[in-house]
CSV table of C-alpha atoms and ligand atoms in Angstrom, one decimal:
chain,number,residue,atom,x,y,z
A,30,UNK,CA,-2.8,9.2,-109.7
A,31,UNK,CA,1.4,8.8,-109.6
A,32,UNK,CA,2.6,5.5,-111.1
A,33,UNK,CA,3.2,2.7,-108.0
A,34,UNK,CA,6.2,3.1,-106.4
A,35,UNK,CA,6.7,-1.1,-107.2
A,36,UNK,CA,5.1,-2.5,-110.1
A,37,UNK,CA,5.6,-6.5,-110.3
A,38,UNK,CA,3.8,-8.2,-113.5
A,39,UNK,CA,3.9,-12.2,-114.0
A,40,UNK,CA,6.6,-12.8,-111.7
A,41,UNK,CA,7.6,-16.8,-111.4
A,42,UNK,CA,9.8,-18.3,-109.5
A,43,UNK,CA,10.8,-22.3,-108.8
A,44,UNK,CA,13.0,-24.3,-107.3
A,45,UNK,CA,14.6,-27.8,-107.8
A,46,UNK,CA,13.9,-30.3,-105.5
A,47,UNK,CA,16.9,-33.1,-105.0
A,48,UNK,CA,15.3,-36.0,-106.1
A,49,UNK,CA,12.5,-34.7,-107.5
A,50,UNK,CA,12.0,-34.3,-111.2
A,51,UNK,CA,9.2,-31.6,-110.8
A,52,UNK,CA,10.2,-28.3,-109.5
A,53,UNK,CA,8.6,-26.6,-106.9
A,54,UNK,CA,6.6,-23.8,-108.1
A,55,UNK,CA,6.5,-20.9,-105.5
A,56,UNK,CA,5.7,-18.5,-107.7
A,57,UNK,CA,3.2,-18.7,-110.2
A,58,UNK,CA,3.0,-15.3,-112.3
A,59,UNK,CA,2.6,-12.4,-109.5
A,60,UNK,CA,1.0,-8.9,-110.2
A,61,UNK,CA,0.7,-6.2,-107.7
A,62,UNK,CA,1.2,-3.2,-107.4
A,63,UNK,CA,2.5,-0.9,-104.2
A,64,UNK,CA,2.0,2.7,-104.4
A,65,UNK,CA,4.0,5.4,-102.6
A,66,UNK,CA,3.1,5.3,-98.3
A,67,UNK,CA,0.8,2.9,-98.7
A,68,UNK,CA,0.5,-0.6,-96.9
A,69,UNK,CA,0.0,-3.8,-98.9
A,70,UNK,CA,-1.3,-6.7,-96.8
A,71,UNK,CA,-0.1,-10.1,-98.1
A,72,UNK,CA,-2.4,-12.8,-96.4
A,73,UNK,CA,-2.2,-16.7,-97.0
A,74,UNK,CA,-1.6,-20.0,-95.4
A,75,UNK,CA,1.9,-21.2,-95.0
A,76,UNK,CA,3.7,-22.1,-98.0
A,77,UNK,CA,1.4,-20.0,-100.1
A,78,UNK,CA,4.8,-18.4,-101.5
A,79,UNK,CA,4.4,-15.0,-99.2
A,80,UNK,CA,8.2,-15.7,-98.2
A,81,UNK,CA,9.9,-16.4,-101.6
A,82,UNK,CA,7.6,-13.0,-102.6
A,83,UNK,CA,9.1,-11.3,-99.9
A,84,UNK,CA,12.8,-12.6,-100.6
A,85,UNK,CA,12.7,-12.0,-104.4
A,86,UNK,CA,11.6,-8.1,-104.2
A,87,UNK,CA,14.4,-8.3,-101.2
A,88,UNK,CA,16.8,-9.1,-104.4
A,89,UNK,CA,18.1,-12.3,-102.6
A,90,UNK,CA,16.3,-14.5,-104.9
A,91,UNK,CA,16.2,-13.7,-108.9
A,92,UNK,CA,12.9,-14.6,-110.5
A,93,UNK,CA,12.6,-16.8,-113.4
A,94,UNK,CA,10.9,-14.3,-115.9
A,95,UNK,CA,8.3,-11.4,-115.1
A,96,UNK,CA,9.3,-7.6,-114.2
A,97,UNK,CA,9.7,-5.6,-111.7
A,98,UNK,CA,9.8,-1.9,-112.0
A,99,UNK,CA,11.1,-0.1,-108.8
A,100,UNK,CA,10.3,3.5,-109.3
A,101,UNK,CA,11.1,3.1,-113.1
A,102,UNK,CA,14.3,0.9,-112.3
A,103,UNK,CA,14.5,-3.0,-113.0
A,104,UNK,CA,16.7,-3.8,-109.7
A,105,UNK,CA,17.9,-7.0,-111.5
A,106,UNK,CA,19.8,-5.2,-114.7
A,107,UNK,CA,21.5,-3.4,-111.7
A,108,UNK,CA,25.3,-4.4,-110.5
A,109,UNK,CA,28.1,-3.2,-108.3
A,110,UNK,CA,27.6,0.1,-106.8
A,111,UNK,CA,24.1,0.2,-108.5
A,112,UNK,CA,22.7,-2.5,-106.9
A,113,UNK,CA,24.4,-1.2,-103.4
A,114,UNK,CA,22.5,1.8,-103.9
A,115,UNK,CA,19.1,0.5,-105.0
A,116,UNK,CA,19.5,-2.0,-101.8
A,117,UNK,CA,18.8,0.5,-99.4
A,118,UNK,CA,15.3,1.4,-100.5
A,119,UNK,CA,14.0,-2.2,-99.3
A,120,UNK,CA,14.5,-3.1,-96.1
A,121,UNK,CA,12.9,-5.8,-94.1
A,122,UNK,CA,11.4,-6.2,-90.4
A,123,UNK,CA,11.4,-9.8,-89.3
A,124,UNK,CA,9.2,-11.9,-87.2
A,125,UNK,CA,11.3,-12.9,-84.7
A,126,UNK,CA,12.5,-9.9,-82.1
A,127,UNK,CA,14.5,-12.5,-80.3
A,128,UNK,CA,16.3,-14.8,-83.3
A,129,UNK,CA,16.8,-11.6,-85.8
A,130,UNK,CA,19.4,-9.7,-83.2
A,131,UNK,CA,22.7,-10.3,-82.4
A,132,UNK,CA,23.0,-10.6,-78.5
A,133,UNK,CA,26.5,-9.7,-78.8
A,134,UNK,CA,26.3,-6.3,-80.4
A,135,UNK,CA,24.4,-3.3,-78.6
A,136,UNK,CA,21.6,-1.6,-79.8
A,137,UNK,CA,23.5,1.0,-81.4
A,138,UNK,CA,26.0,-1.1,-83.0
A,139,UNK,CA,22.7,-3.2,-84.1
A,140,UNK,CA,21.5,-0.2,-85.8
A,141,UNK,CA,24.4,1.2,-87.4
A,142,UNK,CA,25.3,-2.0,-88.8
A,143,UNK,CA,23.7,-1.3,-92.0
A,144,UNK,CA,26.1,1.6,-92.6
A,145,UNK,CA,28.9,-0.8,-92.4
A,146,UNK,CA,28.2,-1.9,-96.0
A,147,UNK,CA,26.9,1.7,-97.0
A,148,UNK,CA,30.1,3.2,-96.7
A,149,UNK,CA,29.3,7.0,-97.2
A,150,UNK,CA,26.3,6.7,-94.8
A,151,UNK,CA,27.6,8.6,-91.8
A,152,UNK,CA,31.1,7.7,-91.8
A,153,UNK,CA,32.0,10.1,-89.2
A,154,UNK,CA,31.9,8.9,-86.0
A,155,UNK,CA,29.9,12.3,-84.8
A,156,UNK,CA,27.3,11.8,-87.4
A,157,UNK,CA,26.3,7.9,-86.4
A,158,UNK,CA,26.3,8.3,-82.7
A,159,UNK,CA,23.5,11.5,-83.7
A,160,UNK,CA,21.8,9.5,-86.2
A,161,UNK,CA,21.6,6.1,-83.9
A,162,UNK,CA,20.1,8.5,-80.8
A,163,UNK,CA,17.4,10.2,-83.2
A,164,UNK,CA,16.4,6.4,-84.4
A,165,UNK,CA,15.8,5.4,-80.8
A,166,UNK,CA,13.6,8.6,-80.5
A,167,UNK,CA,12.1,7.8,-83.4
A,168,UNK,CA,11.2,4.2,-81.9
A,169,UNK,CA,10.5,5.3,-78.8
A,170,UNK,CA,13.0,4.0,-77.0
A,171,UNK,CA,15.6,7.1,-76.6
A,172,UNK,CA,18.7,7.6,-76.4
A,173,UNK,CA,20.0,5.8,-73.2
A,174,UNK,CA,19.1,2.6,-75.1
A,175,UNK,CA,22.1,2.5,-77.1
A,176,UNK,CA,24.7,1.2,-74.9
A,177,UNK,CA,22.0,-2.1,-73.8
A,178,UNK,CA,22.4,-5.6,-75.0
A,179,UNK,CA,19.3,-7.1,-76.9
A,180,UNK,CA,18.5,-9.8,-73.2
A,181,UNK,CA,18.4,-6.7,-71.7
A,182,UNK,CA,15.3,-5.5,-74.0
A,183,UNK,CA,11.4,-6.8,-73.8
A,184,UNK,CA,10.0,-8.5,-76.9
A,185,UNK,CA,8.3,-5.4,-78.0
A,186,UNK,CA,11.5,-3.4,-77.3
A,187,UNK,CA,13.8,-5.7,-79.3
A,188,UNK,CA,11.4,-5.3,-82.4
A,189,UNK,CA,11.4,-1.4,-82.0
A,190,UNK,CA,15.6,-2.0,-82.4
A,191,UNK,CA,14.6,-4.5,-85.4
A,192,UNK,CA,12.7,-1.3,-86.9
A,193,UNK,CA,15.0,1.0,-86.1
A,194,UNK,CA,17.6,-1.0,-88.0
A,195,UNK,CA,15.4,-1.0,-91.1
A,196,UNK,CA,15.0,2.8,-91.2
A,197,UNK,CA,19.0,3.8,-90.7
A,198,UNK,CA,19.1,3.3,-94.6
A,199,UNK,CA,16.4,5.3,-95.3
A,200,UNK,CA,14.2,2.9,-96.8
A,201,UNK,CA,11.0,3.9,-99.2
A,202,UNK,CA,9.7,0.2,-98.6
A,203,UNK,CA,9.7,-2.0,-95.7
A,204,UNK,CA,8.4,-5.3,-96.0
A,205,UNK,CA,7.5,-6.7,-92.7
A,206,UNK,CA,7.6,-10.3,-92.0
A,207,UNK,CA,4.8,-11.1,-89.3
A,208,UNK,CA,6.4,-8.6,-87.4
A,209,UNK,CA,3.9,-8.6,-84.5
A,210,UNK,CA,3.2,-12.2,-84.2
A,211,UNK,CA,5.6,-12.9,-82.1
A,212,UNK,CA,4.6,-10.4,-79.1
A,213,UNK,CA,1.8,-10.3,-76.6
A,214,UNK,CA,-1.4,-8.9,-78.1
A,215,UNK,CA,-0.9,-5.5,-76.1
A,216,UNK,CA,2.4,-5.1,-77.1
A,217,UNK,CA,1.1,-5.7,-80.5
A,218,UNK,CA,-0.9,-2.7,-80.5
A,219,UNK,CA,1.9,-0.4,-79.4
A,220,UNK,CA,4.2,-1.9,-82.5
A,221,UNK,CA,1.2,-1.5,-85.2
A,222,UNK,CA,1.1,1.8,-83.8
A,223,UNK,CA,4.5,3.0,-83.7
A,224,UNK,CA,4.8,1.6,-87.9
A,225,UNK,CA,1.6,3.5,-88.0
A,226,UNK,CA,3.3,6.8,-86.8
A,227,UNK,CA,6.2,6.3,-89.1
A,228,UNK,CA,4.8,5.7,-91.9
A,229,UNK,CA,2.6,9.2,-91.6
A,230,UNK,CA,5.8,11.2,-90.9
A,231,UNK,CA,8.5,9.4,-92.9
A,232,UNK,CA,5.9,8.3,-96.3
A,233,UNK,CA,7.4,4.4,-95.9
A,234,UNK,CA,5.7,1.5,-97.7
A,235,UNK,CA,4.6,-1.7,-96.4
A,236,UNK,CA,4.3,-4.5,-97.6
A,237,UNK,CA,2.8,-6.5,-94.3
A,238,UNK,CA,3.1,-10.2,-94.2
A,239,UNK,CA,0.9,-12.0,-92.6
A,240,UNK,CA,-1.3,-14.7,-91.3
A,241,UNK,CA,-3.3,-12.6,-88.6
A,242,UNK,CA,-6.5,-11.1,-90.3
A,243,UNK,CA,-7.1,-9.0,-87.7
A,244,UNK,CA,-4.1,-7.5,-87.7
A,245,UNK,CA,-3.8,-7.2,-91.5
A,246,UNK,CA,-7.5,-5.7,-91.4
A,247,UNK,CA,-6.0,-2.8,-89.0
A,248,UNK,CA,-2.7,-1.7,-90.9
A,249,UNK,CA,-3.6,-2.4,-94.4
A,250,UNK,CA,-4.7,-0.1,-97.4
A,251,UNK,CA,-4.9,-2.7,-99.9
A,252,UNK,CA,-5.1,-6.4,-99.3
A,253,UNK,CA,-3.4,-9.2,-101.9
A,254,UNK,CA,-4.4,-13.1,-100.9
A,255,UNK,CA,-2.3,-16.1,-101.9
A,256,UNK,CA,-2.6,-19.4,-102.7
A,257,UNK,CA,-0.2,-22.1,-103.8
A,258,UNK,CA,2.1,-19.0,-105.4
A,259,UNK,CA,-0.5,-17.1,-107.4
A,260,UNK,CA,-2.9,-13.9,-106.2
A,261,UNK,CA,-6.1,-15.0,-106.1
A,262,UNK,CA,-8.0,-11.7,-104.9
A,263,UNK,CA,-6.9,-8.3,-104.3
A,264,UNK,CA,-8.2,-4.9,-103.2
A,265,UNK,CA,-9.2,-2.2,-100.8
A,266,UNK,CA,-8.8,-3.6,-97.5
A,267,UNK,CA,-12.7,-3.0,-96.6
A,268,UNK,CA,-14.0,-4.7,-99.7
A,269,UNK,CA,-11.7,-7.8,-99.7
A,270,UNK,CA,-12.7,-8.3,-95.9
A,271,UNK,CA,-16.3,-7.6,-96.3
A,272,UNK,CA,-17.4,-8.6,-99.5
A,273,UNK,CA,-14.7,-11.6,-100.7
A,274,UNK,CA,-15.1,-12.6,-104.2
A,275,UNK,CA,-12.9,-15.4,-104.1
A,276,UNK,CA,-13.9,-19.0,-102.4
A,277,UNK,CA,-10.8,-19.3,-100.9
A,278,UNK,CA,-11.0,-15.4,-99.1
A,279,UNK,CA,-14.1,-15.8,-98.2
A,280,UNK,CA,-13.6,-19.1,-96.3
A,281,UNK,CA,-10.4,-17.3,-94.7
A,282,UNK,CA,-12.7,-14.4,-93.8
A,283,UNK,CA,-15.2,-16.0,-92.3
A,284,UNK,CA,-12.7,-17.4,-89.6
A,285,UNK,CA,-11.6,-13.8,-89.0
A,286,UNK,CA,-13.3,-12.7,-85.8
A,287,UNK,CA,-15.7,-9.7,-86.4
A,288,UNK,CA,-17.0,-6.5,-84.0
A,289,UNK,CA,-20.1,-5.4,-86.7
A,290,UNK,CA,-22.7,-8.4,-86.2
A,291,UNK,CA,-24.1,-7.0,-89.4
A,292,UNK,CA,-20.4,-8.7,-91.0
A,293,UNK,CA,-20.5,-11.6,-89.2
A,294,UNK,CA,-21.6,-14.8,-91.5
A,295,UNK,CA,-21.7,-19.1,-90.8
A,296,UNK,CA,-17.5,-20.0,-90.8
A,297,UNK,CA,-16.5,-22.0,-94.3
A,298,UNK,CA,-14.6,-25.2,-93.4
A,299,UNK,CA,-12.4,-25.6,-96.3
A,300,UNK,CA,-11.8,-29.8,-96.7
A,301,UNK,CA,-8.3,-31.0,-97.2
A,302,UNK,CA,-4.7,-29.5,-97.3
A,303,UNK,CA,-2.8,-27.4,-99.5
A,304,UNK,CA,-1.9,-29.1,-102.6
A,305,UNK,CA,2.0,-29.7,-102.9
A,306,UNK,CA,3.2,-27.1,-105.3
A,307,UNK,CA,5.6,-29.8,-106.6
A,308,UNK,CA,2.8,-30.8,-108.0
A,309,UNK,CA,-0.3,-27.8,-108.3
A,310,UNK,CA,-3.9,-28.7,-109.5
A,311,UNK,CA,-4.5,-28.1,-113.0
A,312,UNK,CA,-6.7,-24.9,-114.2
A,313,UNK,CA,-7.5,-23.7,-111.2
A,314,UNK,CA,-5.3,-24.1,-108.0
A,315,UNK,CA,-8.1,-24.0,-105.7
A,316,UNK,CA,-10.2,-26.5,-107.0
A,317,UNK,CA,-9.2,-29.4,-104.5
A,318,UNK,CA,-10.6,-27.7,-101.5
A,319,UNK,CA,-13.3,-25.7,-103.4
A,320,UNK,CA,-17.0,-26.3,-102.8
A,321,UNK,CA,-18.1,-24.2,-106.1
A,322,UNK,CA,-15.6,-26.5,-108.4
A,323,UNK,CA,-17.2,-27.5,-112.3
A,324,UNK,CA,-15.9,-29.0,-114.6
A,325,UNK,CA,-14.7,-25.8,-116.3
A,326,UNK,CA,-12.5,-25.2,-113.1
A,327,UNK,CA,-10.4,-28.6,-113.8
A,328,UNK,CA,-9.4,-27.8,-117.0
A,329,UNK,CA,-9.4,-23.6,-117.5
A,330,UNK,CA,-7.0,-21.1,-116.0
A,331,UNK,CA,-9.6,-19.2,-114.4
A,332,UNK,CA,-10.4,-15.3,-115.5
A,333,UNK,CA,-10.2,-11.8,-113.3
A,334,UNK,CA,-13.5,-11.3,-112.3
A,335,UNK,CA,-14.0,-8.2,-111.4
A,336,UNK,CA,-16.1,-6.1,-108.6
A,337,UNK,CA,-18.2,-3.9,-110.4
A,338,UNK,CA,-18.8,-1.5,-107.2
A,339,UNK,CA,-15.1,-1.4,-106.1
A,340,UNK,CA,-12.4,-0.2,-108.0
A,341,UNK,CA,-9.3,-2.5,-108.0
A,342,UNK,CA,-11.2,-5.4,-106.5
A,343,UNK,CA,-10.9,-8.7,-108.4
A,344,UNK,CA,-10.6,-12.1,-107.8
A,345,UNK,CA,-9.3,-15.2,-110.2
A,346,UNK,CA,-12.5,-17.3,-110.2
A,347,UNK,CA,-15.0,-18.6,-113.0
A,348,UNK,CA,-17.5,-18.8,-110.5
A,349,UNK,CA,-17.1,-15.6,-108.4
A,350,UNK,CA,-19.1,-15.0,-105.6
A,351,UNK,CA,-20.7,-11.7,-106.2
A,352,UNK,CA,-21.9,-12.6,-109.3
A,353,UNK,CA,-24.3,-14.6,-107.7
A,354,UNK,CA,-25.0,-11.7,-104.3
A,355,UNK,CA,-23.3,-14.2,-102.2
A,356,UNK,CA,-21.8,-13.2,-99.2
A,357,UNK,CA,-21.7,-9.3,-100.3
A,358,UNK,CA,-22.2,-7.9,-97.0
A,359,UNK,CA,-21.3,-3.5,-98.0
B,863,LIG,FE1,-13.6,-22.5,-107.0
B,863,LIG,FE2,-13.7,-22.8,-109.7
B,863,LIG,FE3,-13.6,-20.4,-108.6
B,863,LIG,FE4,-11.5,-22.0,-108.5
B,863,LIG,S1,-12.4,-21.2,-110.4
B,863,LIG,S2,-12.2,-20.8,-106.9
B,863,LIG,S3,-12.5,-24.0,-108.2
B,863,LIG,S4,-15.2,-21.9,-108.4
């Protein structure tokens, strides 16, 4: 197999809080991996660290220490017209069609935006109009949308323009921020489906945020799970929805609703909140809300335990489920 496209190893990142003498840990020593055309689904409660994630690989935040290797290149050595250049290749969908447009600008001056700061991206005037009516084909929306102010657009249509906007730099990676959640669930269907399409003709990767199994379960390849900033499982898609390793996925999954009886098991209440990650549990960060904690979990960094029937499936837990047949349903 080709080396990942992205390859991220012990990424960490904080932040100081006024006031506070502890900083907030939102990152906590990240490793994934994204390969070429493939989607990544990042699931996770809210302030897991998904966002600061998705910001740092964006290059608008600079870790503390780890490495990132985008095809080869460490985007933070990069500078000037370097880091212009490398820009492009990550571009973002967001989760809000309505807040992430500018009303004032039309859909094609929406979409050609990008080229404003890409100077020697169609600079002729010719060449932008062509390339802004082939993205609305591309989208779906054609041509005759380009002179149309964003109020004038349905939800699902505005997000079609948001993803039309991400492609006009010729992305390899688009990370999209709960890009669906916003929109009626049949409307939904028609945006997963048009990402879908593209990423079978165009060979984009995803990296898809978000906090809708369901939907996750449909797009992605390969599924990473958060907690309080670190990866706590990750794998194929099927396995880390049907056989979770991990405590903390397999409560998650079993509130995700389920068409195969065979799949469906008694929901896992999980006690408590988050933890604040001013101030994270020590050895293992689930331990607060976990109904399998020892002693050993309190004190000890937890290892990778591994799926021996899955390749690439592991989980951060010294008391994994498998081990022990639980909840293995494949
Ligand atoms: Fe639960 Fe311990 Fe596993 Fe953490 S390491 S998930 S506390 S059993």
């Amino acid at each position: 197999m080709s080396e990942p496209l992205l390859q991220v190893r012990d990424l960490r990142k904080s932040f100081r809080v006024p006031g506070n003498k502890n900083r907030l840990c939102a990152l906590d020593g990240i490793t994934l991996d994204l390969n070429r055309g493939e989607t990544l689904g990042l699931v996770g409660e809210s302030g897991c660290g998904k966002s600061t994630l998705a910001r740092t690989l964006m290059m608008l935040e600079r870790p503390d220490s780890g490495t990132v290797r985008f095809d080869g290149i460490d985007p933070y050595t990069l500078r000037g017209k370097e880091l212009l250049k490398f820009r492009r290749r990550v571009q973002m969908v967001f989760q809000d069609p309505y807040a992430s447009l500018n009303s004032r600008m039309s859909a094609a001056e929406i979409i050609a935006e990008p080229w404003r700061s890409h100077k020697g991206m169609y600079a002729n005037r010719k060449d932008r109009d062509m390339r802004v009516r082939g993205l609305l084909d591309l989208v779906g929306l054609g041509a005759k949308a380009a002179d149309k102010y964003p109020q004038e657009f349905s939800g699902g249509q505005r997000q079609r323009i948001g993803i039309a906007r991400a492609l006009a730099l010729d992305p390899d990676v688009i990370i999209c921020d709960e890009p669906v959640s916003a929109l009626d669930l049949s409307v939904q269907a028609q945006v997963l489906n048009l990402l879908n399409d593209l990423q079978a003709q165009l060979g984009i990767a995803y990296i898809f945020i978000s906090h809708d199994l369901s939907v996750v379960r449909h797009v992605a390849d390969r599924v990473s799970v958060m907690y309080l900033g670190r990866i706590i499982e990750n794998g194929p898609t099927e396995a880390v929805f049907d056989r979770p390793n991990h405590p903390y996925t397999a409560a998650l999954m079993s509130a995700a609703p389920k068409l195969d009886s065979a799949l469906r098991q008694e929901r896992i209440l999980l006690s408590g909140e988050v933890p604040s990650p001013l101030n994270p549990p020590s050895g293992c960060r689930f331990r607060t809300r976990c109904w399998k904690a020892t002693e050993m979990c309190a004190t000890t960094a937890p290892p990778h335990a591994v799926d021996p029937d899955i390749d690439g499936h592991a989980a951060e837990c010294h008391h994994p489920l498998l081990s022990e047949g639980m909840l293995a349903t494949a």
